[in-house]
Amino acid sequence: MALSQRLELRTSQSLVMTPQLQQAIKLLQLNNLELTSYIEQELEQNPLLERDERDRPQTEAADPRRGDEDDLDDRSGERDWDAAPDSFSEEMGADWTSGPGSGGGSGADEDALSSIDQRTATTLTLRDHLLEQVHLSLSDPSDRAIAEALVDSLDPAGYLASPVDELADLLGVAPARIEAVLTQLQGFDPAGVFARDLAECLAIQLRERNRLDPAMQTLVANLELAGQRDWTRLKRLCGVDTEDLTDMLAELRALDPRPALAFEGQPVQPLVPDILMRPGRTGGWHLELNPETLPRVLVNQRYARQVGAAAERDKAARSFLSERLQSANWLVRALEQRANTILKVAESIVTHQEAFFHHGVEHLRPLTLREIAETIEMHESTVSRVTANKYMATPRGTYELKYFFTATIQGADGGSHSAEAVRQRIKTLIDQETPDSVLSDDRIVAILRAEGVDIARRTVAKYRDALRIPSSTQRRREKAAIA
């Protein structure tokens, strides 16, 4: 067989991730604090970029108590559309608080708000957090002294590093006194602190969630079998089947084995929304990007021309200037595109979840990233990046955009229900209980199924625990004691 050479021309399509595209994707997923830091770096590195010091839109534009919107029409980052809000909109509008510069408060009020922001942004250590709870919970001076010694005996993960007997000898009190105070401290936040080992740490968190039933107690006492993956023996000891054991193990994985690590040394930052929402003057909703978090940069064209003229004969300087000018122009366009994309996603969410904004969480409908992506004709991954760590201030509170994407629970009639709405329905049913009609989980299942929600008893128990609602037995006992 003879070998020969030949030339062929083929065409194909491929997605090339240019540096500009990679940075544009990065900008989408940054929250407002991260974006501010990124912009600061760009301003330092690029001499052709400068801040836009022109007057920003006043924050009063986001106050739903103000009805004058004529001056907002030409502002970028704002949208209005009709959705016909009911009387709830006007009622909730009065609950919003004007921001600084809105004319809604005195200078003293603004100073107080500023002081609060400064305090909340400071670092709060685990020790300070625990000692504050000690002083609120313990009135006996001796108990407080014991509690402070226990706090100082914690290791970085939140476990008690010193044996009780050793602390008893050090403080000159009976070990039983130490144990009594320790039991109280084990109910403090964060759940799981003051444990002496992993099993006790997990047990404290399960008890706080009212999930430490006999089967769970047995599982926690036999963690080594879980490490050995001896599922047959665990099922026999706990008296559960495979499905229940799987759920129980999932609950354990959701707990924090080192409760102090996520707390120690982390600054508490005030939550700043990216999107502001309020009822429109003529109906519908009004959305705008928060001007306080919206980065504003400009390309200094005059400086670019001056430097360009000076570098006319220097090839390296011209190349550098061209690259910096291209980078600056790209950043301005990318920031504008980011703002438009965030606003477009927020609009679509509000449209899909309109019933929630009118009537509350029980009307939150199942929603997926794909639904929003198809509505705004963007890729699902883009919507995922936009909704991460972005918050919207609404008349019903401030929510992360991801909050509006909830799991689906199938309905008995073939429809679907939002998991968050079902949780809220469970809470409503329990809130309406009387001492003579405390609902068991099985009874709640029956009610929900009658309402068209196909749900299992264990799912009801999980949702109830997530809401920090005790079992029907404990609720019955508490209501009887109050009565």
mmCIF file of C-alpha atoms in Angstrom, residues 193-420:
data_model
loop_
_atom_site.group_PDB
_atom_site.id
_atom_site.type_symbol
_atom_site.label_atom_id
_atom_site.label_comp_id
_atom_site.label_asym_id
_atom_site.label_seq_id
_atom_site.Cartn_x
_atom_site.Cartn_y
_atom_site.Cartn_z
ATOM 1 C CA VAL A 193 -18.549 23.056 72.647
ATOM 2 C CA PHE A 194 -17.328 21.748 76.026
ATOM 3 C CA ALA A 195 -17.510 18.137 74.821
ATOM 4 C CA ARG A 196 -14.841 15.749 76.086
ATOM 5 C CA ASP A 197 -14.691 13.607 72.961
ATOM 6 C CA LEU A 198 -16.172 13.348 69.482
ATOM 7 C CA ALA A 199 -19.107 11.168 70.551
ATOM 8 C CA GLU A 200 -20.148 13.673 73.221
ATOM 9 C CA CYS A 201 -19.731 16.571 70.765
ATOM 10 C CA LEU A 202 -22.067 14.924 68.270
ATOM 11 C CA ALA A 203 -24.504 13.914 71.005
ATOM 12 C CA ILE A 204 -24.731 17.518 72.245
ATOM 13 C CA GLN A 205 -25.580 18.752 68.754
ATOM 14 C CA LEU A 206 -28.146 16.002 68.232
ATOM 15 C CA ARG A 207 -29.729 16.722 71.622
ATOM 16 C CA GLU A 208 -29.928 20.418 70.730
ATOM 17 C CA ARG A 209 -31.825 19.417 67.564
ATOM 18 C CA ASN A 210 -33.980 16.970 69.523
ATOM 19 C CA ARG A 211 -32.619 14.100 67.421
ATOM 20 C CA LEU A 212 -30.879 12.060 70.128
ATOM 21 C CA ASP A 213 -33.317 9.162 70.138
ATOM 22 C CA PRO A 214 -32.220 5.672 71.325
ATOM 23 C CA ALA A 215 -31.176 4.613 67.822
ATOM 24 C CA MET A 216 -29.008 7.727 67.437
ATOM 25 C CA GLN A 217 -27.520 7.248 70.916
ATOM 26 C CA THR A 218 -26.463 3.748 69.929
ATOM 27 C CA LEU A 219 -24.980 4.944 66.645
ATOM 28 C CA VAL A 220 -22.978 7.716 68.362
ATOM 29 C CA ALA A 221 -21.735 5.227 70.956
ATOM 30 C CA ASN A 222 -20.467 2.965 68.153
ATOM 31 C CA LEU A 223 -18.731 5.418 65.842
ATOM 32 C CA GLU A 224 -15.834 3.010 65.400
ATOM 33 C CA LEU A 225 -18.194 0.600 63.623
ATOM 34 C CA ALA A 226 -19.174 3.376 61.230
ATOM 35 C CA GLY A 227 -15.479 3.965 60.554
ATOM 36 C CA GLN A 228 -15.117 0.244 59.827
ATOM 37 C CA ARG A 229 -18.224 0.402 57.577
ATOM 38 C CA ASP A 230 -19.763 -2.470 59.526
ATOM 39 C CA TRP A 231 -23.305 -1.593 58.437
ATOM 40 C CA THR A 232 -24.815 -4.995 59.279
ATOM 41 C CA ARG A 233 -23.780 -4.796 62.919
ATOM 42 C CA LEU A 234 -24.826 -1.165 63.209
ATOM 43 C CA LYS A 235 -28.305 -1.916 61.856
ATOM 44 C CA ARG A 236 -28.674 -4.756 64.350
ATOM 45 C CA LEU A 237 -27.487 -2.666 67.316
ATOM 46 C CA CYS A 238 -29.598 0.379 66.401
ATOM 47 C CA GLY A 239 -32.652 -1.646 65.420
ATOM 48 C CA VAL A 240 -33.096 0.134 62.089
ATOM 49 C CA ASP A 241 -33.208 -0.824 58.427
ATOM 50 C CA THR A 242 -30.825 0.259 55.661
ATOM 51 C CA GLU A 243 -32.819 3.376 54.720
ATOM 52 C CA ASP A 244 -32.986 4.647 58.296
ATOM 53 C CA LEU A 245 -29.292 3.964 58.898
ATOM 54 C CA THR A 246 -28.412 5.881 55.722
ATOM 55 C CA ASP A 247 -30.470 8.856 56.922
ATOM 56 C CA MET A 248 -28.906 8.704 60.378
ATOM 57 C CA LEU A 249 -25.386 8.671 58.957
ATOM 58 C CA ALA A 250 -26.280 11.640 56.743
ATOM 59 C CA GLU A 251 -27.425 13.514 59.851
ATOM 60 C CA LEU A 252 -24.108 12.801 61.564
ATOM 61 C CA ARG A 253 -22.151 14.069 58.547
ATOM 62 C CA ALA A 254 -24.114 17.319 58.703
ATOM 63 C CA LEU A 255 -22.851 17.977 62.252
ATOM 64 C CA ASP A 256 -19.702 19.931 63.083
ATOM 65 C CA PRO A 257 -17.003 17.776 64.743
ATOM 66 C CA ARG A 258 -14.931 20.883 65.587
ATOM 67 C CA PRO A 259 -17.487 23.550 66.505
ATOM 68 C CA ALA A 260 -14.995 26.217 67.577
ATOM 69 C CA LEU A 261 -12.905 26.370 64.420
ATOM 70 C CA ALA A 262 -15.512 28.122 62.293
ATOM 71 C CA PHE A 263 -16.069 30.698 65.038
ATOM 72 C CA GLU A 264 -12.716 31.608 66.493
ATOM 73 C CA GLY A 265 -11.238 34.794 65.117
ATOM 74 C CA GLN A 266 -13.792 35.338 62.354
ATOM 75 C CA PRO A 267 -14.995 38.935 61.999
ATOM 76 C CA VAL A 268 -18.737 39.429 61.983
ATOM 77 C CA GLN A 269 -19.467 41.478 58.858
ATOM 78 C CA PRO A 270 -22.676 43.469 58.397
ATOM 79 C CA LEU A 271 -24.792 42.077 55.573
ATOM 80 C CA VAL A 272 -24.984 44.479 52.628
ATOM 81 C CA PRO A 273 -27.549 43.609 49.922
ATOM 82 C CA ASP A 274 -26.565 43.748 46.261
ATOM 83 C CA ILE A 275 -30.123 44.370 45.008
ATOM 84 C CA LEU A 276 -32.807 46.621 46.458
ATOM 85 C CA MET A 277 -36.469 45.816 45.861
ATOM 86 C CA ARG A 278 -39.591 47.796 46.675
ATOM 87 C CA PRO A 279 -43.157 48.190 45.463
ATOM 88 C CA GLY A 280 -43.496 50.396 42.399
ATOM 89 C CA ARG A 281 -45.520 53.581 42.615
ATOM 90 C CA THR A 282 -47.966 52.478 39.941
ATOM 91 C CA GLY A 283 -47.912 48.765 40.715
ATOM 92 C CA GLY A 284 -45.455 45.968 40.241
ATOM 93 C CA TRP A 285 -41.996 45.935 41.770
ATOM 94 C CA HIS A 286 -39.034 48.266 41.466
ATOM 95 C CA LEU A 287 -35.531 46.696 41.412
ATOM 96 C CA GLU A 288 -32.196 48.454 41.443
ATOM 97 C CA LEU A 289 -28.625 47.552 42.204
ATOM 98 C CA ASN A 290 -27.421 48.902 45.518
ATOM 99 C CA PRO A 291 -25.420 52.035 44.603
ATOM 100 C CA GLU A 292 -23.276 51.559 47.718
ATOM 101 C CA THR A 293 -21.921 48.251 46.391
ATOM 102 C CA LEU A 294 -21.840 49.128 42.692
ATOM 103 C CA PRO A 295 -18.225 49.665 41.570
ATOM 104 C CA ARG A 296 -17.798 52.750 39.393
ATOM 105 C CA VAL A 297 -14.599 53.110 37.353
ATOM 106 C CA LEU A 298 -13.757 55.076 34.242
ATOM 107 C CA VAL A 299 -11.073 54.977 31.592
ATOM 108 C CA ASN A 300 -9.076 58.213 31.687
ATOM 109 C CA GLN A 301 -9.002 58.870 27.934
ATOM 110 C CA ARG A 302 -7.273 62.254 28.295
ATOM 111 C CA TYR A 303 -4.389 60.731 30.236
ATOM 112 C CA ALA A 304 -4.247 57.876 27.699
ATOM 113 C CA ARG A 305 -3.835 60.401 24.857
ATOM 114 C CA GLN A 306 -1.177 62.352 26.721
ATOM 115 C CA VAL A 307 0.856 59.264 27.554
ATOM 116 C CA GLY A 308 0.307 57.909 24.036
ATOM 117 C CA ALA A 309 1.735 61.064 22.490
ATOM 118 C CA ALA A 310 4.775 60.927 24.758
ATOM 119 C CA ALA A 311 5.389 57.257 23.961
ATOM 120 C CA GLU A 312 4.961 57.619 20.197
ATOM 121 C CA ARG A 313 8.573 56.678 19.443
ATOM 122 C CA ASP A 314 8.936 54.015 22.156
ATOM 123 C CA LYS A 315 7.675 50.655 20.880
ATOM 124 C CA ALA A 316 7.687 48.986 24.318
ATOM 125 C CA ALA A 317 5.834 51.907 25.885
ATOM 126 C CA ARG A 318 3.261 51.904 23.085
ATOM 127 C CA SER A 319 2.713 48.166 23.539
ATOM 128 C CA PHE A 320 2.282 48.567 27.305
ATOM 129 C CA LEU A 321 -0.099 51.487 26.871
ATOM 130 C CA SER A 322 -2.180 49.601 24.307
ATOM 131 C CA GLU A 323 -2.454 46.580 26.600
ATOM 132 C CA ARG A 324 -3.436 48.720 29.621
ATOM 133 C CA LEU A 325 -6.023 50.629 27.564
ATOM 134 C CA GLN A 326 -7.529 47.398 26.273
ATOM 135 C CA SER A 327 -7.630 45.968 29.798
ATOM 136 C CA ALA A 328 -9.273 49.117 31.196
ATOM 137 C CA ASN A 329 -11.938 49.216 28.495
ATOM 138 C CA TRP A 330 -12.644 45.539 28.996
ATOM 139 C CA LEU A 331 -13.040 45.955 32.775
ATOM 140 C CA VAL A 332 -15.554 48.780 32.381
ATOM 141 C CA ARG A 333 -17.589 46.713 29.920
ATOM 142 C CA ALA A 334 -17.330 43.593 32.092
ATOM 143 C CA LEU A 335 -18.581 45.456 35.167
ATOM 144 C CA GLU A 336 -21.520 46.827 33.203
ATOM 145 C CA GLN A 337 -22.325 43.360 31.888
ATOM 146 C CA ARG A 338 -22.062 41.908 35.401
ATOM 147 C CA ALA A 339 -24.505 44.506 36.740
ATOM 148 C CA ASN A 340 -26.992 43.857 33.934
ATOM 149 C CA THR A 341 -26.759 40.096 34.400
ATOM 150 C CA ILE A 342 -27.346 40.278 38.155
ATOM 151 C CA LEU A 343 -30.352 42.525 37.647
ATOM 152 C CA LYS A 344 -31.740 40.287 34.900
ATOM 153 C CA VAL A 345 -31.474 37.195 37.121
ATOM 154 C CA ALA A 346 -33.067 39.029 40.059
ATOM 155 C CA GLU A 347 -35.962 40.167 37.853
ATOM 156 C CA SER A 348 -36.608 36.613 36.710
ATOM 157 C CA ILE A 349 -36.525 35.312 40.281
ATOM 158 C CA VAL A 350 -39.038 37.930 41.424
ATOM 159 C CA THR A 351 -41.311 37.076 38.509
ATOM 160 C CA HIS A 352 -41.196 33.338 39.278
ATOM 161 C CA GLN A 353 -41.627 33.830 43.039
ATOM 162 C CA GLU A 354 -44.205 36.616 42.883
ATOM 163 C CA ALA A 355 -46.614 34.743 45.169
ATOM 164 C CA PHE A 356 -43.920 34.606 47.876
ATOM 165 C CA PHE A 357 -43.512 38.384 47.890
ATOM 166 C CA HIS A 358 -47.278 38.887 48.057
ATOM 167 C CA HIS A 359 -48.309 36.168 50.510
ATOM 168 C CA GLY A 360 -45.267 34.757 52.324
ATOM 169 C CA VAL A 361 -43.039 31.713 52.481
ATOM 170 C CA GLU A 362 -45.841 29.160 52.246
ATOM 171 C CA HIS A 363 -46.297 30.314 48.659
ATOM 172 C CA LEU A 364 -42.647 29.815 47.687
ATOM 173 C CA ARG A 365 -42.747 27.648 44.568
ATOM 174 C CA PRO A 366 -40.188 25.042 43.458
ATOM 175 C CA LEU A 367 -37.568 26.692 41.287
ATOM 176 C CA THR A 368 -34.409 25.479 39.568
ATOM 177 C CA LEU A 369 -31.418 27.234 38.065
ATOM 178 C CA ARG A 370 -32.375 25.786 34.702
ATOM 179 C CA GLU A 371 -35.785 27.509 34.748
ATOM 180 C CA ILE A 372 -34.171 30.897 35.291
ATOM 181 C CA ALA A 373 -31.471 30.146 32.705
ATOM 182 C CA GLU A 374 -34.077 29.272 30.078
ATOM 183 C CA THR A 375 -36.133 32.360 30.889
ATOM 184 C CA ILE A 376 -33.246 34.809 30.477
ATOM 185 C CA GLU A 377 -31.539 32.733 27.750
ATOM 186 C CA MET A 378 -28.269 32.238 29.603
ATOM 187 C CA HIS A 379 -26.296 29.188 30.617
ATOM 188 C CA GLU A 380 -27.213 27.461 33.873
ATOM 189 C CA SER A 381 -23.652 27.842 35.177
ATOM 190 C CA THR A 382 -23.919 31.615 34.683
ATOM 191 C CA VAL A 383 -27.068 31.759 36.804
ATOM 192 C CA SER A 384 -25.337 29.643 39.460
ATOM 193 C CA ARG A 385 -22.419 32.079 39.632
ATOM 194 C CA VAL A 386 -24.690 35.125 39.748
ATOM 195 C CA THR A 387 -26.805 33.786 42.619
ATOM 196 C CA ALA A 388 -23.832 32.776 44.797
ATOM 197 C CA ASN A 389 -23.250 35.185 47.697
ATOM 198 C CA LYS A 390 -25.568 37.847 46.255
ATOM 199 C CA TYR A 391 -28.335 39.231 48.487
ATOM 200 C CA MET A 392 -31.585 41.040 47.747
ATOM 201 C CA ALA A 393 -33.320 43.347 50.224
ATOM 202 C CA THR A 394 -37.076 42.858 49.844
ATOM 203 C CA PRO A 395 -40.143 44.025 51.777
ATOM 204 C CA ARG A 396 -40.108 40.584 53.430
ATOM 205 C CA GLY A 397 -36.464 40.717 54.486
ATOM 206 C CA THR A 398 -33.022 40.249 52.994
ATOM 207 C CA TYR A 399 -32.416 36.930 51.250
ATOM 208 C CA GLU A 400 -29.563 35.317 49.378
ATOM 209 C CA LEU A 401 -30.625 34.768 45.782
ATOM 210 C CA LYS A 402 -30.025 31.036 46.211
ATOM 211 C CA TYR A 403 -32.755 31.007 48.875
ATOM 212 C CA PHE A 404 -35.382 31.158 46.144
ATOM 213 C CA PHE A 405 -34.185 27.911 44.568
ATOM 214 C CA THR A 406 -35.799 25.174 46.633
ATOM 215 C CA ALA A 407 -36.075 21.428 46.361
ATOM 216 C CA THR A 408 -39.264 19.888 45.020
ATOM 217 C CA ILE A 409 -41.625 17.636 46.962
ATOM 218 C CA GLN A 410 -44.033 15.726 44.787
ATOM 219 C CA GLY A 411 -47.710 16.327 45.246
ATOM 220 C CA ALA A 412 -50.319 13.594 45.516
ATOM 221 C CA ASP A 413 -52.085 15.053 42.484
ATOM 222 C CA GLY A 414 -48.970 14.941 40.316
ATOM 223 C CA GLY A 415 -47.985 18.552 41.028
ATOM 224 C CA SER A 416 -45.015 19.761 43.080
ATOM 225 C CA HIS A 417 -44.375 21.803 46.212
ATOM 226 C CA SER A 418 -41.399 23.807 47.432
ATOM 227 C CA ALA A 419 -39.553 22.144 50.317
ATOM 228 C CA GLU A 420 -39.245 25.542 52.016
#
